[in-house]
Amino acid sequence: MGQVYGYVRVSTREQNEDRQIHALSEIQILKENIYMDKQSGKDFARPMYQHLLRKIGEGDLIYVKSIDRLGRNYEEILEQWRIITKDKKADIVVLDMPLLDTRRGRDLMGTFLSDIVLQVLSFVAENERGNIRQRQKEGIEAAKLRGVKFGRPTKPLPENFGRVYKRWLQREISGVMAAELCQMSVPTYYRRAEQYGEEIRKRILLKKGKTIHRISL
């Protein structure tokens, strides 16, 4: 009889792992044998998972609450499942899916059914991850159309920016000196100067448009 371990994963530090911990404690897994990562499931480069993988051996058993807690990448889930069961000769149980229990059905039919269920669930987990990314992208695009601004708010320009910009535009000073006078980095100065110039051009065009409109009337 080998050691019994539990593996827990939450995507961010804000997510609560209590549900998974409770499920593992109900089957009396020792606290010191529960390994937890607070990290994305996009791959298996997670410190505690890798530590657990190095620790397990033949006859050991790993419990995980659900297949998406193990990971969200379809191909990598299948590869890790192979490593655990074939290379390490350990067993794995997914509590939310009793069919995914490598202690049962070690005959050809049992293994076949387990593999089919695993592949379907892994695909669903990865597909849902892709759907989430798509919904996030669509949500961001819709918000942008409504005028919602993302990222850090732009800092107001220093009071002397207009005067410095005029001197720089007339080549009285270099961009490096202009950035220094505005207490900005050189890349930031050039970026803000481009935005400032574009805003001035828009105002000029708008003013011309209004003038032409008044003349035509």
PDB file of C-alpha atoms in Angstrom:
ATOM      1  CA  MET A   1       0.000   0.000   0.000  1.00  0.00           C
ATOM      2  CA  GLY A   2       1.567   3.296  -1.137  1.00  0.00           C
ATOM      3  CA  GLN A   3       1.112   6.867   0.026  1.00  0.00           C
ATOM      4  CA  VAL A   4      -2.093   8.816  -0.627  1.00  0.00           C
ATOM      5  CA  TYR A   5      -1.809  12.392  -1.885  1.00  0.00           C
ATOM      6  CA  GLY A   6      -4.154  15.180  -2.889  1.00  0.00           C
ATOM      7  CA  TYR A   7      -3.614  17.907  -5.428  1.00  0.00           C
ATOM      8  CA  VAL A   8      -5.352  21.296  -5.344  1.00  0.00           C
ATOM      9  CA  ARG A   9      -5.145  24.138  -7.846  1.00  0.00           C
ATOM     10  CA  VAL A  10      -6.766  27.556  -7.954  1.00  0.00           C
ATOM     11  CA  SER A  11      -6.146  29.997 -10.766  1.00  0.00           C
ATOM     12  CA  THR A  12      -5.410  33.126  -8.729  1.00  0.00           C
ATOM     13  CA  ARG A  13      -4.616  34.121  -5.182  1.00  0.00           C
ATOM     14  CA  GLU A  14      -8.150  35.510  -4.872  1.00  0.00           C
ATOM     15  CA  GLN A  15      -9.855  32.182  -5.601  1.00  0.00           C
ATOM     16  CA  ASN A  16     -10.886  30.077  -2.641  1.00  0.00           C
ATOM     17  CA  GLU A  17      -9.457  26.581  -2.369  1.00  0.00           C
ATOM     18  CA  ASP A  18     -11.708  25.513   0.559  1.00  0.00           C
ATOM     19  CA  ARG A  19     -14.050  23.406  -1.599  1.00  0.00           C
ATOM     20  CA  GLN A  20     -11.203  21.275  -2.888  1.00  0.00           C
ATOM     21  CA  ILE A  21      -9.502  21.007   0.515  1.00  0.00           C
ATOM     22  CA  HIS A  22     -12.797  19.929   2.114  1.00  0.00           C
ATOM     23  CA  ALA A  23     -13.357  17.215  -0.505  1.00  0.00           C
ATOM     24  CA  LEU A  24      -9.869  15.805   0.095  1.00  0.00           C
ATOM     25  CA  SER A  25     -10.143  15.977   3.877  1.00  0.00           C
ATOM     26  CA  GLU A  26     -13.386  13.983   3.716  1.00  0.00           C
ATOM     27  CA  ILE A  27     -11.432  11.003   2.384  1.00  0.00           C
ATOM     28  CA  GLN A  28      -8.921  11.528   5.207  1.00  0.00           C
ATOM     29  CA  ILE A  29      -5.868  12.598   3.226  1.00  0.00           C
ATOM     30  CA  LEU A  30      -3.184  13.886   5.571  1.00  0.00           C
ATOM     31  CA  LYS A  31      -2.758  17.651   5.472  1.00  0.00           C
ATOM     32  CA  GLU A  32       0.970  17.347   4.768  1.00  0.00           C
ATOM     33  CA  ASN A  33       0.165  15.157   1.746  1.00  0.00           C
ATOM     34  CA  ILE A  34      -1.985  17.815   0.045  1.00  0.00           C
ATOM     35  CA  TYR A  35      -0.101  19.851  -2.541  1.00  0.00           C
ATOM     36  CA  MET A  36      -1.548  23.141  -3.731  1.00  0.00           C
ATOM     37  CA  ASP A  37      -0.681  25.580  -6.517  1.00  0.00           C
ATOM     38  CA  LYS A  38      -2.207  29.026  -6.902  1.00  0.00           C
ATOM     39  CA  GLN A  39      -1.505  29.276 -10.577  1.00  0.00           C
ATOM     40  CA  SER A  40      -3.095  29.066 -14.019  1.00  0.00           C
ATOM     41  CA  GLY A  41      -3.852  25.604 -15.427  1.00  0.00           C
ATOM     42  CA  LYS A  42      -2.600  26.467 -18.906  1.00  0.00           C
ATOM     43  CA  ASP A  43       0.460  24.234 -18.413  1.00  0.00           C
ATOM     44  CA  PHE A  44       2.108  22.022 -15.783  1.00  0.00           C
ATOM     45  CA  ALA A  45       5.059  24.271 -14.941  1.00  0.00           C
ATOM     46  CA  ARG A  46       3.773  24.610 -11.367  1.00  0.00           C
ATOM     47  CA  PRO A  47       6.140  24.208  -8.405  1.00  0.00           C
ATOM     48  CA  MET A  48       3.961  22.087  -6.101  1.00  0.00           C
ATOM     49  CA  TYR A  49       2.687  19.857  -8.890  1.00  0.00           C
ATOM     50  CA  GLN A  50       6.236  19.204 -10.052  1.00  0.00           C
ATOM     51  CA  HIS A  51       7.273  18.507  -6.450  1.00  0.00           C
ATOM     52  CA  LEU A  52       4.423  16.007  -6.112  1.00  0.00           C
ATOM     53  CA  LEU A  53       5.365  14.388  -9.411  1.00  0.00           C
ATOM     54  CA  ARG A  54       8.946  13.857  -8.198  1.00  0.00           C
ATOM     55  CA  LYS A  55       7.708  12.406  -4.905  1.00  0.00           C
ATOM     56  CA  ILE A  56       5.205   9.798  -6.094  1.00  0.00           C
ATOM     57  CA  GLY A  57       6.174   6.253  -6.972  1.00  0.00           C
ATOM     58  CA  GLU A  58       4.742   2.832  -7.680  1.00  0.00           C
ATOM     59  CA  GLY A  59       1.613   2.072  -5.673  1.00  0.00           C
ATOM     60  CA  ASP A  60       0.962   5.680  -4.640  1.00  0.00           C
ATOM     61  CA  LEU A  61      -2.418   7.319  -5.187  1.00  0.00           C
ATOM     62  CA  ILE A  62      -3.325  10.906  -6.143  1.00  0.00           C
ATOM     63  CA  TYR A  63      -6.763  12.436  -5.631  1.00  0.00           C
ATOM     64  CA  VAL A  64      -7.935  15.549  -7.481  1.00  0.00           C
ATOM     65  CA  LYS A  65     -11.368  17.172  -7.138  1.00  0.00           C
ATOM     66  CA  SER A  66     -12.038  17.644 -10.872  1.00  0.00           C
ATOM     67  CA  ILE A  67     -10.174  17.264 -14.145  1.00  0.00           C
ATOM     68  CA  ASP A  68      -9.865  21.034 -14.680  1.00  0.00           C
ATOM     69  CA  ARG A  69      -8.061  21.328 -11.320  1.00  0.00           C
ATOM     70  CA  LEU A  70      -5.394  19.050 -12.749  1.00  0.00           C
ATOM     71  CA  GLY A  71      -5.049  21.272 -15.823  1.00  0.00           C
ATOM     72  CA  ARG A  72      -6.749  22.941 -18.770  1.00  0.00           C
ATOM     73  CA  ASN A  73      -4.492  22.000 -21.661  1.00  0.00           C
ATOM     74  CA  TYR A  74      -5.936  18.978 -23.512  1.00  0.00           C
ATOM     75  CA  GLU A  75      -2.699  17.454 -24.794  1.00  0.00           C
ATOM     76  CA  GLU A  76      -0.734  18.091 -21.593  1.00  0.00           C
ATOM     77  CA  ILE A  77      -3.416  16.523 -19.374  1.00  0.00           C
ATOM     78  CA  LEU A  78      -3.181  13.322 -21.410  1.00  0.00           C
ATOM     79  CA  GLU A  79       0.626  13.410 -21.211  1.00  0.00           C
ATOM     80  CA  GLN A  80       0.636  13.941 -17.421  1.00  0.00           C
ATOM     81  CA  TRP A  81      -1.929  11.176 -16.999  1.00  0.00           C
ATOM     82  CA  ARG A  82       0.433   8.855 -18.904  1.00  0.00           C
ATOM     83  CA  ILE A  83       3.423   9.899 -16.777  1.00  0.00           C
ATOM     84  CA  ILE A  84       1.551   9.280 -13.519  1.00  0.00           C
ATOM     85  CA  THR A  85       0.039   5.929 -14.469  1.00  0.00           C
ATOM     86  CA  LYS A  86       2.666   4.470 -16.830  1.00  0.00           C
ATOM     87  CA  ASP A  87       6.031   5.968 -15.874  1.00  0.00           C
ATOM     88  CA  LYS A  88       5.431   6.449 -12.141  1.00  0.00           C
ATOM     89  CA  LYS A  89       3.095   3.418 -11.890  1.00  0.00           C
ATOM     90  CA  ALA A  90       0.856   5.379  -9.522  1.00  0.00           C
ATOM     91  CA  ASP A  91      -2.924   5.685  -9.562  1.00  0.00           C
ATOM     92  CA  ILE A  92      -5.093   8.781  -9.920  1.00  0.00           C
ATOM     93  CA  VAL A  93      -8.711   9.436  -8.969  1.00  0.00           C
ATOM     94  CA  VAL A  94     -10.908  12.334 -10.104  1.00  0.00           C
ATOM     95  CA  LEU A  95     -13.534  12.710  -7.383  1.00  0.00           C
ATOM     96  CA  ASP A  96     -16.140  14.435  -9.567  1.00  0.00           C
ATOM     97  CA  MET A  97     -15.928  11.677 -12.199  1.00  0.00           C
ATOM     98  CA  PRO A  98     -15.883   8.134 -10.722  1.00  0.00           C
ATOM     99  CA  LEU A  99     -15.074   6.617 -14.131  1.00  0.00           C
ATOM    100  CA  LEU A 100     -11.697   8.346 -13.926  1.00  0.00           C
ATOM    101  CA  ASP A 101     -10.277   6.029 -11.275  1.00  0.00           C
ATOM    102  CA  THR A 102      -7.287   4.035 -12.486  1.00  0.00           C
ATOM    103  CA  ARG A 103      -7.632   1.552  -9.603  1.00  0.00           C
ATOM    104  CA  ARG A 104     -10.725   0.167 -11.320  1.00  0.00           C
ATOM    105  CA  GLY A 105     -11.169  -1.504 -14.662  1.00  0.00           C
ATOM    106  CA  ARG A 106      -7.551  -2.466 -15.259  1.00  0.00           C
ATOM    107  CA  ASP A 107      -8.685  -4.821 -17.998  1.00  0.00           C
ATOM    108  CA  LEU A 108      -8.697  -3.707 -21.640  1.00  0.00           C
ATOM    109  CA  MET A 109     -12.333  -2.513 -21.614  1.00  0.00           C
ATOM    110  CA  GLY A 110     -11.895  -0.569 -18.353  1.00  0.00           C
ATOM    111  CA  THR A 111      -8.765   1.144 -19.652  1.00  0.00           C
ATOM    112  CA  PHE A 112     -10.466   1.940 -22.948  1.00  0.00           C
ATOM    113  CA  LEU A 113     -13.490   3.530 -21.240  1.00  0.00           C
ATOM    114  CA  SER A 114     -11.273   5.514 -18.876  1.00  0.00           C
ATOM    115  CA  ASP A 115      -9.189   6.830 -21.780  1.00  0.00           C
ATOM    116  CA  ILE A 116     -12.298   7.852 -23.736  1.00  0.00           C
ATOM    117  CA  VAL A 117     -13.813   9.693 -20.751  1.00  0.00           C
ATOM    118  CA  LEU A 118     -10.498  11.395 -20.007  1.00  0.00           C
ATOM    119  CA  GLN A 119     -10.063  12.617 -23.566  1.00  0.00           C
ATOM    120  CA  VAL A 120     -13.617  13.936 -23.745  1.00  0.00           C
ATOM    121  CA  LEU A 121     -13.359  15.768 -20.406  1.00  0.00           C
ATOM    122  CA  SER A 122      -9.917  17.149 -21.194  1.00  0.00           C
ATOM    123  CA  PHE A 123     -11.195  18.440 -24.522  1.00  0.00           C
ATOM    124  CA  VAL A 124     -14.202  20.046 -22.839  1.00  0.00           C
ATOM    125  CA  ALA A 125     -11.946  21.697 -20.228  1.00  0.00           C
ATOM    126  CA  GLU A 126      -9.638  23.140 -22.899  1.00  0.00           C
ATOM    127  CA  ASN A 127     -12.556  24.175 -25.105  1.00  0.00           C
ATOM    128  CA  GLU A 128     -14.159  26.043 -22.214  1.00  0.00           C
ATOM    129  CA  ARG A 129     -10.887  27.831 -21.590  1.00  0.00           C
ATOM    130  CA  GLY A 130     -10.892  28.956 -25.215  1.00  0.00           C
ATOM    131  CA  ASN A 131     -14.521  30.075 -24.916  1.00  0.00           C
ATOM    132  CA  ILE A 132     -13.685  32.132 -21.838  1.00  0.00           C
ATOM    133  CA  ARG A 133     -10.859  33.889 -23.698  1.00  0.00           C
ATOM    134  CA  GLN A 134     -13.195  34.589 -26.633  1.00  0.00           C
ATOM    135  CA  ARG A 135     -15.923  35.969 -24.353  1.00  0.00           C
ATOM    136  CA  GLN A 136     -13.376  38.179 -22.607  1.00  0.00           C
ATOM    137  CA  LYS A 137     -12.118  39.483 -25.950  1.00  0.00           C
ATOM    138  CA  GLU A 138     -15.652  40.192 -27.177  1.00  0.00           C
ATOM    139  CA  GLY A 139     -16.515  41.884 -23.885  1.00  0.00           C
ATOM    140  CA  ILE A 140     -13.456  44.128 -24.072  1.00  0.00           C
ATOM    141  CA  GLU A 141     -14.201  45.069 -27.686  1.00  0.00           C
ATOM    142  CA  ALA A 142     -17.825  45.880 -26.828  1.00  0.00           C
ATOM    143  CA  ALA A 143     -16.713  47.969 -23.856  1.00  0.00           C
ATOM    144  CA  LYS A 144     -14.251  49.894 -26.025  1.00  0.00           C
ATOM    145  CA  LEU A 145     -17.078  50.714 -28.466  1.00  0.00           C
ATOM    146  CA  ARG A 146     -19.007  52.153 -25.512  1.00  0.00           C
ATOM    147  CA  GLY A 147     -16.021  54.325 -24.679  1.00  0.00           C
ATOM    148  CA  VAL A 148     -14.723  52.353 -21.699  1.00  0.00           C
ATOM    149  CA  LYS A 149     -11.008  52.941 -21.179  1.00  0.00           C
ATOM    150  CA  PHE A 150      -8.712  50.079 -20.137  1.00  0.00           C
ATOM    151  CA  GLY A 151      -5.315  50.139 -18.521  1.00  0.00           C
ATOM    152  CA  ARG A 152      -3.787  52.748 -16.279  1.00  0.00           C
ATOM    153  CA  PRO A 153      -5.290  56.233 -16.508  1.00  0.00           C
ATOM    154  CA  THR A 154      -3.091  58.622 -18.496  1.00  0.00           C
ATOM    155  CA  LYS A 155      -1.188  61.079 -16.328  1.00  0.00           C
ATOM    156  CA  PRO A 156      -1.923  64.739 -17.039  1.00  0.00           C
ATOM    157  CA  LEU A 157       0.734  66.568 -19.011  1.00  0.00           C
ATOM    158  CA  PRO A 158       3.044  68.847 -17.024  1.00  0.00           C
ATOM    159  CA  GLU A 159       2.203  72.560 -17.131  1.00  0.00           C
ATOM    160  CA  ASN A 160       5.254  73.356 -19.245  1.00  0.00           C
ATOM    161  CA  PHE A 161       4.584  70.666 -21.861  1.00  0.00           C
ATOM    162  CA  GLY A 162       3.039  72.996 -24.436  1.00  0.00           C
ATOM    163  CA  ARG A 163       5.958  75.452 -24.250  1.00  0.00           C
ATOM    164  CA  VAL A 164       8.538  72.666 -24.360  1.00  0.00           C
ATOM    165  CA  TYR A 165       6.725  70.970 -27.248  1.00  0.00           C
ATOM    166  CA  LYS A 166       6.764  74.232 -29.253  1.00  0.00           C
ATOM    167  CA  ARG A 167      10.505  74.684 -28.693  1.00  0.00           C
ATOM    168  CA  TRP A 168      11.161  71.046 -29.626  1.00  0.00           C
ATOM    169  CA  LEU A 169       8.966  71.360 -32.745  1.00  0.00           C
ATOM    170  CA  GLN A 170      10.948  74.434 -33.798  1.00  0.00           C
ATOM    171  CA  ARG A 171      14.184  72.441 -33.167  1.00  0.00           C
ATOM    172  CA  GLU A 172      15.374  74.797 -30.480  1.00  0.00           C
ATOM    173  CA  ILE A 173      15.935  71.827 -28.157  1.00  0.00           C
ATOM    174  CA  SER A 174      16.473  68.093 -28.626  1.00  0.00           C
ATOM    175  CA  GLY A 175      14.012  65.388 -27.693  1.00  0.00           C
ATOM    176  CA  VAL A 176      16.310  64.336 -24.838  1.00  0.00           C
ATOM    177  CA  MET A 177      16.298  67.862 -23.410  1.00  0.00           C
ATOM    178  CA  ALA A 178      12.541  68.174 -23.912  1.00  0.00           C
ATOM    179  CA  ALA A 179      12.003  64.924 -21.999  1.00  0.00           C
ATOM    180  CA  GLU A 180      14.252  66.161 -19.212  1.00  0.00           C
ATOM    181  CA  LEU A 181      12.416  69.492 -18.955  1.00  0.00           C
ATOM    182  CA  CYS A 182       9.102  67.611 -18.734  1.00  0.00           C
ATOM    183  CA  GLN A 183      10.554  65.091 -16.259  1.00  0.00           C
ATOM    184  CA  MET A 184       9.711  62.184 -18.553  1.00  0.00           C
ATOM    185  CA  SER A 185      11.634  59.335 -20.087  1.00  0.00           C
ATOM    186  CA  VAL A 186      12.580  59.937 -23.724  1.00  0.00           C
ATOM    187  CA  PRO A 187      10.188  57.229 -25.105  1.00  0.00           C
ATOM    188  CA  THR A 188       7.354  58.634 -22.979  1.00  0.00           C
ATOM    189  CA  TYR A 189       8.011  62.165 -24.190  1.00  0.00           C
ATOM    190  CA  TYR A 190       7.929  61.120 -27.851  1.00  0.00           C
ATOM    191  CA  ARG A 191       4.727  59.146 -27.319  1.00  0.00           C
ATOM    192  CA  ARG A 192       2.982  62.015 -25.511  1.00  0.00           C
ATOM    193  CA  ALA A 193       4.315  64.522 -28.047  1.00  0.00           C
ATOM    194  CA  GLU A 194       2.801  62.483 -30.886  1.00  0.00           C
ATOM    195  CA  GLN A 195      -0.549  62.352 -29.064  1.00  0.00           C
ATOM    196  CA  TYR A 196      -0.356  66.079 -28.281  1.00  0.00           C
ATOM    197  CA  GLY A 197       0.403  66.936 -31.908  1.00  0.00           C
ATOM    198  CA  GLU A 198      -2.442  64.748 -33.146  1.00  0.00           C
ATOM    199  CA  GLU A 199      -4.849  66.476 -30.775  1.00  0.00           C
ATOM    200  CA  ILE A 200      -3.741  69.891 -32.044  1.00  0.00           C
ATOM    201  CA  ARG A 201      -4.247  68.788 -35.659  1.00  0.00           C
ATOM    202  CA  LYS A 202      -7.754  67.549 -34.863  1.00  0.00           C
ATOM    203  CA  ARG A 203      -8.662  70.877 -33.254  1.00  0.00           C
ATOM    204  CA  ILE A 204      -7.364  72.787 -36.267  1.00  0.00           C
ATOM    205  CA  LEU A 205      -9.355  70.627 -38.692  1.00  0.00           C
ATOM    206  CA  LEU A 206     -12.469  70.957 -36.536  1.00  0.00           C
ATOM    207  CA  LYS A 207     -12.061  74.733 -36.398  1.00  0.00           C
ATOM    208  CA  LYS A 208     -11.609  74.911 -40.191  1.00  0.00           C
ATOM    209  CA  GLY A 209     -14.686  72.765 -40.690  1.00  0.00           C
ATOM    210  CA  LYS A 210     -16.802  75.054 -38.534  1.00  0.00           C
ATOM    211  CA  THR A 211     -15.497  78.122 -40.404  1.00  0.00           C
ATOM    212  CA  ILE A 212     -16.337  76.622 -43.815  1.00  0.00           C
ATOM    213  CA  HIS A 213     -19.777  75.668 -42.525  1.00  0.00           C
ATOM    214  CA  ARG A 214     -20.482  79.261 -41.397  1.00  0.00           C
ATOM    215  CA  ILE A 215     -19.265  80.680 -44.742  1.00  0.00           C
ATOM    216  CA  SER A 216     -21.492  78.279 -46.723  1.00  0.00           C
ATOM    217  CA  LEU A 217     -24.481  79.413 -44.710  1.00  0.00           C
TER     218      LEU A 217
END
